[in-house]
Amino acid sequence: MSRAWDRLGGRLGRIAYGGDYNPEQWPRPVWREDARLMREAGVNLVTVGVFSWAVLEPRPGHYDFGLTDEVLDLMHDHGIAVDLATPTAAPPPWFSRLHPEALPVTADGTRLWHGSRQAFCPSSPAYTEYASALVEELAKRYADHPALALWHVHNEWGNHNAHCFCDTSAAAFRRWLRQKYGTLDELNHAWGTAFWSQRYGDWEEIMPPLATPAFVNPTQHLDHQRFSSGELLALHRREAGILRRHSPGVPLTTNLMGTLEKKTDGFAFAPECDLISVDHYLTAADPRAHIGLSLDADLARGMASGEPWILMEHSTSAVNWQPRNVAKTPGQMRRNSLAHLARGADGIMFFQWRQSRAGAEKWHSAMLPHGGTDTEIWREVTSLGAALDSLAEVRGSRVRAEVAVLFDWQAWWALELEARPSQDLRYLDLVRRWYEALWSNALTCDLVHPGADLSSYRLVLVPSLYATTDADASSLAAFVERGGQAAIGFFSGVADEHDHVRLGGHPGAYRELLGLRAEEFHPLREDETIALSDGSRAGLWSERIRADGAETVLSFAADASGGPVPGGPAVTRHPYGRGSAWYIATAPEEGTLRDLLRGIAGNAGVSPAANVPIGVEAVRRHGCGTTYLFLINHTDQPARVAAEGRELLHGTQVTGLIDVPPGDVAVIREDPHGHDGPPLQAPAAHAARPSWT
Ligand code: GLA
């Protein structure tokens, strides 16, 4: 366990529970009531000051810490620890009046104004100067405050302002490029500027990818995304440096956004935090949003290198920023919270403690709703606090995954540049399809960076990795050579990090590993499906493959129903070293992909966490000599699952079988020698494994 968790976990002694606390929105008498109700709900950690810049520095260079002093003392008196935020995500109006050049500009040249939040250019020297000075004052004042348990740097870096196109940003982009490429020749080569007469003869000619008449240079665009994420990371490092200088022992985090945020590379930010925290919000229009939640939780754990992490924000019920903000159903918030816990969170926090009365987020749910304590939300909040107490012993235990799914923000950026073979290839959709297949088989995976150490896994999945470096491609090949199994999805490994095509047949980075060559891609028409040799259907994509050592596991149907390449390989397997590599050259229908990945996992010797009906989530956390099996029933049917041990939420003994009611959760402390999961079986609701496994 890292020192950061030793300190925070040791101090709280329990799973962290609480939310963003914004007392500046309320008169002083309300603060006392807040503190009392927090205790009633079991809250032990609150994030203070996220948007308090205007309170802390009402005029340029004039600081006023009165409110924060009082609130931190109040929290401390009530035994509630504070996650103190640097309020740099919302510069006050005086700042943009004084420095209008620091306001962000969009790609079409529109300047964005204050009156909202994150209205600053990430490359602005004025912003950096004022933000750093404020962080310095804050750190000096509170470094030794007894309530301070954690530093919370900024809020959701780049959520609203990641890409700025102002003159200052353009100059910073040029500096970044000079540093990266050294010479214009290198840059011209990397950007492929021989195409469309784009050759640069002077650094000053280079601009960020502003609105252009036709497709913008793809590598310019990709580099701008890297630069923009890097500028935010530089700001984070700067704040973190100040905080660490004043309070070296206090752990530090920033609330990352997982898949909710494309623009900031989470894997680049992760090593700059002492512990990982993430925000997660359900997409109301997604009927399987709970699977998206699990994916993000597994990504948070990947960013945390397997250590516990904090769910810094989620919602008790509806949010206010989706087209239709659907309220959570009874029990849904509890399931959401415990699903995060099941996947390694040691803190369950919300945006926000008390629902705002005014401002842009007054219709966003909170722990303490407009209706006060005689409400269903409040009852659920207090009951969740009690549930977390009964699960206190789970703190510090780890999820152990035998499957890694490679996830890469940069491959996401590259895949979704303009002028690709099909606009239907959306990175998150591709990853999610494969993830759902694992989830439905109760196969636990870590989402990790392609450069991660893969040696602890049995199976590595690559749903989509359009662009990859030679080093990362070699690391996957070495993993297979040593006996691992890998499965790679179509249109992966076809480009390098400059978005140059890897020549000689696709997918260039994995041709040898997969024992095949794809000559031509055949993306399908919108909603078109084609038949596979086992009678199932597939969509999105097909390609013309020539096997060179790979055996065909499934083909496109040999007649016209098989689409553009009838009879050609659709799924292949290639023995490589002591392992084997699979290629999935289309998007098989849900059941087929589920069977396929279950078969591949079986081949790799990977076990599910439990044999559960589809729709029941099963994950295991491993503690010292003990394991905790989490069963979350997302269906409207009772679920019977084999288990042995003590159920911690209800305090009952489980002997052989447990019935988990519809919508309910069970957490079973299993026998003291740990548990590795049952052998892989077909889930009850689905057909047996296909014969080719
Ligand atoms: C983000 C922000 C919060 C709040 C919530 C609303 O996560 O960090 O300040 O705006 O969204 O869902």
Coordinates of N, CA, C and O and ligand atoms in Angstrom, one line a residue, residues 20 22 50-51 117 152 155-156 159-160 255 257 260 279-281 313-315 318-321 351-352 361 364-365, ligand 1:
D20 N -18.5 17.1 -2.3 CA -18.1 18.5 -2.4 C -18.9 19.4 -1.5 O -20.1 19.3 -1.5
N22 N -19.7 23.2 -0.4 CA -19.6 24.6 -0.9 C -20.3 25.6 0.0 O -21.3 26.1 -0.3
V50 N -13.7 24.1 -3.8 CA -13.4 23.9 -5.2 C -13.6 25.2 -6.1 O -12.8 25.4 -7.0
F51 N -14.6 25.9 -5.8 CA -14.9 27.1 -6.6 C -14.9 28.4 -5.7 O -15.7 29.2 -5.9
R117 N -17.3 28.9 -15.8 CA -16.1 28.4 -15.1 C -15.1 28.0 -16.1 O -15.4 27.9 -17.3
H152 N -6.7 18.6 -3.1 CA -7.5 18.3 -4.3 C -7.1 19.4 -5.3 O -7.4 20.6 -5.2
N155 N -10.0 21.4 -10.5 CA -11.2 20.5 -10.7 C -11.4 20.1 -12.1 O -11.5 21.0 -13.0
E156 N -11.3 18.8 -12.4 CA -11.5 18.3 -13.7 C -10.7 19.1 -14.8 O -11.3 19.8 -15.6
N159 N -11.9 20.2 -18.5 CA -13.3 19.8 -18.8 C -13.9 20.7 -19.9 O -14.5 20.3 -20.8
H160 N -13.7 22.1 -19.7 CA -14.3 23.0 -20.6 C -13.3 23.8 -21.4 O -13.8 24.5 -22.4
N255 N -9.3 15.3 -9.4 CA -10.4 14.5 -9.9 C -10.3 14.3 -11.4 O -10.7 15.2 -12.2
M257 N -11.3 12.2 -15.0 CA -12.7 12.0 -15.5 C -12.8 10.7 -16.3 O -13.9 10.5 -16.9
L260 N -15.2 9.9 -19.4 CA -16.0 11.1 -19.6 C -15.2 12.2 -20.2 O -15.8 13.2 -20.7
D279 N -14.1 11.1 -11.2 CA -15.6 11.5 -11.2 C -16.3 10.5 -12.2 O -15.7 10.2 -13.2
H280 N -17.5 10.2 -11.8 CA -18.3 9.4 -12.8 C -19.7 9.7 -12.8 O -20.3 9.8 -11.7
Y281 N -20.3 9.9 -13.9 CA -21.8 10.2 -14.0 C -22.4 9.2 -15.0 O -21.8 9.0 -16.1
E313 N -16.5 12.1 -7.3 CA -17.9 12.6 -7.5 C -18.7 11.6 -8.3 O -18.2 11.0 -9.2
H314 N -19.9 11.4 -7.8 CA -21.0 10.9 -8.6 C -22.3 11.5 -8.1 O -22.2 12.5 -7.3
S315 N -23.4 11.1 -8.6 CA -24.6 11.8 -8.2 C -25.6 10.9 -7.4 O -25.6 9.7 -7.7
A318 N -30.5 12.6 -10.3 CA -30.3 13.2 -11.6 C -29.1 14.2 -11.6 O -28.8 14.8 -10.6
V319 N -28.5 14.3 -12.8 CA -27.6 15.4 -13.1 C -28.5 16.5 -13.8 O -29.7 16.4 -13.9
N320 N -27.8 17.6 -14.2 CA -28.5 18.7 -14.9 C -28.0 19.0 -16.3 O -28.4 20.0 -16.8
W321 N -27.1 18.2 -16.8 CA -26.4 18.6 -18.0 C -26.6 17.7 -19.2 O -26.0 17.8 -20.2
F351 N -20.9 14.8 -5.9 CA -21.1 16.2 -6.2 C -22.6 16.3 -5.9 O -23.4 15.8 -6.6
Q352 N -23.0 17.1 -5.0 CA -22.3 17.7 -3.9 C -23.1 17.5 -2.6 O -24.1 16.8 -2.6
E361 N -26.2 24.9 -11.3 CA -26.4 23.5 -10.9 C -27.5 23.2 -9.9 O -27.4 22.2 -9.2
H364 N -29.3 19.9 -10.1 CA -28.4 18.7 -10.0 C -28.6 18.1 -8.6 O -28.6 18.8 -7.6
S365 N -28.8 16.8 -8.5 CA -29.1 16.2 -7.2 C -27.9 16.4 -6.3 O -26.8 16.7 -6.7
Ligands
GLA1 C1 -18.4 17.8 -12.6 C2 -17.8 18.9 -11.8 C3 -18.7 19.4 -10.7 C4 -20.2 19.4 -11.1 C5 -20.5 18.1 -11.7 C6 -22.0 18.0 -12.1 O1 -18.1 16.6 -12.3 O2 -16.6 18.6 -11.2 O3 -18.3 20.6 -10.2 O4 -20.3 20.4 -12.1 O5 -19.8 17.8 -12.8 O6 -22.3 16.7 -12.6

